[in-house]
Amino acid sequence: LAREIHDTLLQGVTGIALQLRAALPHVQASSDDALTTLERVADLAENTSREAREVVWDMRPNTFNGEEFVQAVEITAHRTIGRAPLALHFTARGRQRRLHEDAQRVVLRIVQEAMANVVRHAAASAIRLSLSFGVHRLRVAVVDDGLGFTVEPDFRSYAGHWGLVGMQERAEQIGASLRVESAPNRGTTVMLELPLPASRAKRALVTRQDRESAIA
């Protein structure tokens, strides 16, 4: 399915965007309205193409080790910002660990959606993206210095805007929690917390202790 989308729909949308960009220089200067409309259509086609590529990439059975996953998160963040006038500050702390494939996919998509919301709505100047690997959990935070908003308890109350609901549902799929903190003119923080399974060494230690307790 990913190959079919890439080779048909995605290639077609990309072709539309390229032809529109090629036509723009030839639009007469007197046709300001037509030129503005074409530029908007070209922007829409390019954004649709970029988002479709992310979806196709998300459908592929990609798995990363700890270091590769951190790099993938940073690359996703830069791609989402694109040419927006935003400074990105990225940090990764703790011992990087391999996540389950589903967890990797969800974290990447939530980071993408959270940062896309900043680009579209926040009028921010900077974003801080951080990954914190703890012993028992991974914490992902996207913090901006933008306009902020009043956070409703039920994300479904934002009629017509499904980004927050989608992030919450994705988090629930992998047993993670999503928290959004914001206020008008105070910026916004999106926090994802994902429980991590015990490391192999720790599991072996617990198993040995249980065995010794049973013998005693």
Short mmCIF file of C-alpha atoms in Angstrom, two decimals:
data_model
loop_
_atom_site.label_atom_id
_atom_site.label_comp_id
_atom_site.label_asym_id
_atom_site.label_seq_id
_atom_site.Cartn_x
_atom_site.Cartn_y
_atom_site.Cartn_z
CA LEU A 1 0.00 0.00 0.00
CA ALA A 2 2.83 2.41 0.83
CA ARG A 3 4.46 1.72 -2.54
CA GLU A 4 1.19 2.23 -4.41
CA ILE A 5 0.55 5.58 -2.72
CA HIS A 6 4.11 6.70 -3.39
CA ASP A 7 4.09 5.68 -7.05
CA THR A 8 0.65 7.11 -7.91
CA LEU A 9 -1.01 9.70 -5.68
CA LEU A 10 2.16 11.14 -4.17
CA GLN A 11 3.96 11.43 -7.49
CA GLY A 12 0.90 13.13 -8.99
CA VAL A 13 0.65 15.73 -6.22
CA THR A 14 4.38 16.41 -6.45
CA GLY A 15 4.04 16.90 -10.20
CA ILE A 16 1.21 19.39 -9.70
CA ALA A 17 3.33 21.39 -7.26
CA LEU A 18 6.30 21.45 -9.64
CA GLN A 19 4.20 22.60 -12.60
CA LEU A 20 2.56 25.35 -10.56
CA ARG A 21 5.95 26.65 -9.42
CA ALA A 22 7.16 26.62 -13.01
CA ALA A 23 4.08 28.58 -14.15
CA LEU A 24 4.28 31.31 -11.50
CA PRO A 25 7.04 33.40 -13.16
CA HIS A 26 4.95 33.58 -16.33
CA VAL A 27 1.82 34.97 -14.68
CA GLN A 28 1.39 38.62 -15.64
CA ALA A 29 2.25 41.13 -12.91
CA SER A 30 -1.14 42.81 -13.40
CA SER A 31 -2.90 39.64 -12.32
CA ASP A 32 -2.20 40.03 -8.61
CA ASP A 33 -5.23 38.03 -7.53
CA ALA A 34 -4.41 35.19 -9.89
CA LEU A 35 -0.78 35.17 -8.79
CA THR A 36 -1.76 35.07 -5.09
CA THR A 37 -4.21 32.24 -5.75
CA LEU A 38 -1.64 30.21 -7.66
CA GLU A 39 0.94 30.71 -4.91
CA ARG A 40 -1.55 29.45 -2.32
CA VAL A 41 -2.39 26.43 -4.45
CA ALA A 42 1.32 25.69 -4.91
CA ASP A 43 1.89 25.97 -1.16
CA LEU A 44 -1.04 23.62 -0.52
CA ALA A 45 0.23 21.09 -3.06
CA GLU A 46 3.74 21.16 -1.55
CA ASN A 47 2.43 20.80 2.00
CA THR A 48 0.16 17.93 0.92
CA SER A 49 3.08 16.22 -0.78
CA ARG A 50 5.28 16.61 2.29
CA GLU A 51 2.60 15.28 4.64
CA ALA A 52 1.86 12.37 2.31
CA ARG A 53 5.54 11.43 2.28
CA GLU A 54 5.50 11.38 6.07
CA VAL A 55 2.46 9.09 6.03
CA VAL A 56 4.09 6.75 3.52
CA TRP A 57 7.28 6.73 5.59
CA ASP A 58 5.18 6.01 8.68
CA MET A 59 3.57 3.00 6.95
CA ARG A 60 6.90 1.41 6.13
CA PRO A 61 8.14 -1.20 8.64
CA ASN A 62 11.03 0.96 9.89
CA THR A 63 12.64 0.20 13.23
CA PHE A 64 15.54 2.05 14.82
CA ASN A 65 17.96 1.41 17.59
CA GLY A 66 18.18 4.01 20.34
CA GLU A 67 20.58 6.38 18.59
CA GLU A 68 18.84 6.08 15.20
CA PHE A 69 15.48 6.79 16.81
CA VAL A 70 16.76 10.00 18.43
CA GLN A 71 18.13 11.10 15.06
CA ALA A 72 14.79 10.30 13.40
CA VAL A 73 12.96 12.48 15.93
CA GLU A 74 15.29 15.41 15.26
CA ILE A 75 15.00 14.99 11.48
CA THR A 76 11.19 14.87 11.76
CA ALA A 77 11.23 18.09 13.77
CA HIS A 78 13.35 19.93 11.19
CA ARG A 79 11.19 18.67 8.33
CA THR A 80 8.01 19.81 10.06
CA ILE A 81 9.35 23.31 10.69
CA GLY A 82 10.51 23.59 7.09
CA ARG A 83 11.05 27.22 6.18
CA ALA A 84 9.06 28.65 9.09
CA PRO A 85 10.95 31.36 11.05
CA LEU A 86 11.39 29.20 14.13
CA ALA A 87 14.49 28.37 16.18
CA LEU A 88 14.63 24.71 17.19
CA HIS A 89 16.47 23.65 20.34
CA PHE A 90 16.76 19.86 20.52
CA THR A 91 18.12 17.83 23.44
CA ALA A 92 18.27 14.12 24.30
CA ARG A 93 19.10 12.94 27.81
CA GLY A 94 19.59 9.57 29.45
CA ARG A 95 20.57 6.17 28.11
CA GLN A 96 19.01 5.80 24.69
CA ARG A 97 17.03 2.59 24.32
CA ARG A 98 15.31 0.79 21.49
CA LEU A 99 11.54 1.21 21.55
CA HIS A 100 8.93 -1.11 20.14
CA GLU A 101 8.12 -0.35 16.50
CA ASP A 102 4.60 0.88 17.38
CA ALA A 103 5.98 3.18 20.08
CA GLN A 104 8.57 4.63 17.68
CA ARG A 105 5.88 5.36 15.12
CA VAL A 106 3.56 7.03 17.62
CA VAL A 107 6.27 9.20 19.18
CA LEU A 108 7.37 10.43 15.75
CA ARG A 109 3.81 11.23 14.68
CA ILE A 110 3.02 13.06 17.94
CA VAL A 111 6.19 15.13 17.65
CA GLN A 112 5.27 15.96 14.06
CA GLU A 113 1.70 16.96 14.96
CA ALA A 114 2.71 19.00 18.01
CA MET A 115 5.29 20.93 16.02
CA ALA A 116 2.94 21.40 13.06
CA ASN A 117 0.44 22.99 15.45
CA VAL A 118 3.13 25.43 16.56
CA VAL A 119 3.92 26.34 12.97
CA ARG A 120 0.25 26.81 12.05
CA HIS A 121 -1.21 28.47 15.12
CA ALA A 122 1.28 29.61 17.76
CA ALA A 123 3.11 32.53 16.12
CA ALA A 124 6.12 31.38 18.15
CA SER A 125 9.77 32.30 17.70
CA ALA A 126 11.32 29.16 19.23
CA ILE A 127 10.56 25.54 20.05
CA ARG A 128 12.32 23.34 22.60
CA LEU A 129 12.08 19.63 21.83
CA SER A 130 13.47 17.21 24.38
CA LEU A 131 13.71 13.45 24.84
CA SER A 132 14.43 12.21 28.35
CA PHE A 133 15.13 8.49 28.73
CA GLY A 134 14.62 7.39 32.33
CA VAL A 135 14.81 3.98 33.94
CA HIS A 136 11.07 3.44 33.75
CA ARG A 137 9.80 5.91 31.17
CA LEU A 138 10.52 8.09 28.17
CA ARG A 139 9.40 11.70 28.38
CA VAL A 140 8.97 13.74 25.20
CA ALA A 141 8.30 17.47 25.49
CA VAL A 142 7.51 20.07 22.84
CA VAL A 143 7.57 23.57 24.32
CA ASP A 144 6.95 26.80 22.42
CA ASP A 145 6.93 30.50 23.33
CA GLY A 146 3.90 31.34 21.23
CA LEU A 147 0.42 32.72 21.78
CA GLY A 148 -0.86 29.84 23.87
CA PHE A 149 -4.54 29.03 24.38
CA THR A 150 -7.05 27.89 26.98
CA VAL A 151 -6.83 24.12 27.34
CA GLU A 152 -10.19 22.38 27.57
CA PRO A 153 -10.45 19.13 29.59
CA ASP A 154 -11.99 17.34 26.61
CA PHE A 155 -9.94 17.77 23.45
CA ARG A 156 -13.02 16.92 21.39
CA SER A 157 -14.45 20.32 22.31
CA TYR A 158 -12.13 21.93 19.73
CA ALA A 159 -14.66 21.53 16.94
CA GLY A 160 -13.07 20.93 13.57
CA HIS A 161 -9.53 20.67 14.97
CA TRP A 162 -8.58 17.04 15.51
CA GLY A 163 -4.86 17.38 16.15
CA LEU A 164 -5.04 17.16 19.96
CA VAL A 165 -7.58 14.33 19.87
CA GLY A 166 -5.42 12.41 17.39
CA MET A 167 -2.31 12.81 19.56
CA GLN A 168 -4.23 11.67 22.63
CA GLU A 169 -5.62 8.62 20.85
CA ARG A 170 -2.19 7.68 19.49
CA ALA A 171 -0.70 7.94 22.98
CA GLU A 172 -3.39 5.68 24.40
CA GLN A 173 -2.67 3.07 21.73
CA ILE A 174 0.80 2.47 23.21
CA GLY A 175 -0.13 2.89 26.88
CA ALA A 176 1.35 6.40 27.10
CA SER A 177 -0.13 9.56 28.58
CA LEU A 178 -0.40 12.95 26.88
CA ARG A 179 -0.57 16.23 28.77
CA VAL A 180 -1.06 19.70 27.31
CA GLU A 181 -0.34 22.82 29.36
CA SER A 182 -1.00 26.30 28.00
CA ALA A 183 -2.53 29.70 28.69
CA PRO A 184 -3.06 32.78 26.53
CA ASN A 185 0.28 34.53 25.86
CA ARG A 186 2.14 31.87 27.91
CA GLY A 187 3.18 29.42 25.22
CA THR A 188 2.29 25.74 25.12
CA THR A 189 3.84 22.52 26.41
CA VAL A 190 2.91 19.12 24.98
CA MET A 191 4.23 16.30 27.16
CA LEU A 192 4.20 12.61 26.26
CA GLU A 193 5.17 10.01 28.87
CA LEU A 194 5.74 6.45 27.74
CA PRO A 195 6.40 3.61 30.21
CA LEU A 196 9.50 1.64 29.27
CA PRO A 197 9.93 -2.11 29.81
CA ALA A 198 12.65 -3.20 32.19
CA SER A 199 16.04 -3.65 30.56
CA ARG A 200 17.31 -7.17 29.89
CA ALA A 201 19.85 -6.95 32.70
CA LYS A 202 17.25 -5.77 35.18
CA ARG A 203 14.82 -8.50 34.15
CA ALA A 204 17.56 -11.09 34.64
CA LEU A 205 18.31 -9.69 38.10
CA VAL A 206 14.65 -9.75 39.12
CA THR A 207 14.27 -13.31 37.83
CA ARG A 208 17.33 -14.45 39.80
CA GLN A 209 16.07 -12.77 42.97
CA ASP A 210 12.67 -14.42 42.56
CA ARG A 211 14.35 -17.79 42.06
CA GLU A 212 16.50 -17.33 45.15
CA SER A 213 13.48 -16.31 47.18
CA ALA A 214 11.59 -19.42 46.06
CA ILE A 215 14.52 -21.66 47.06
CA ALA A 216 14.82 -19.99 50.44
#
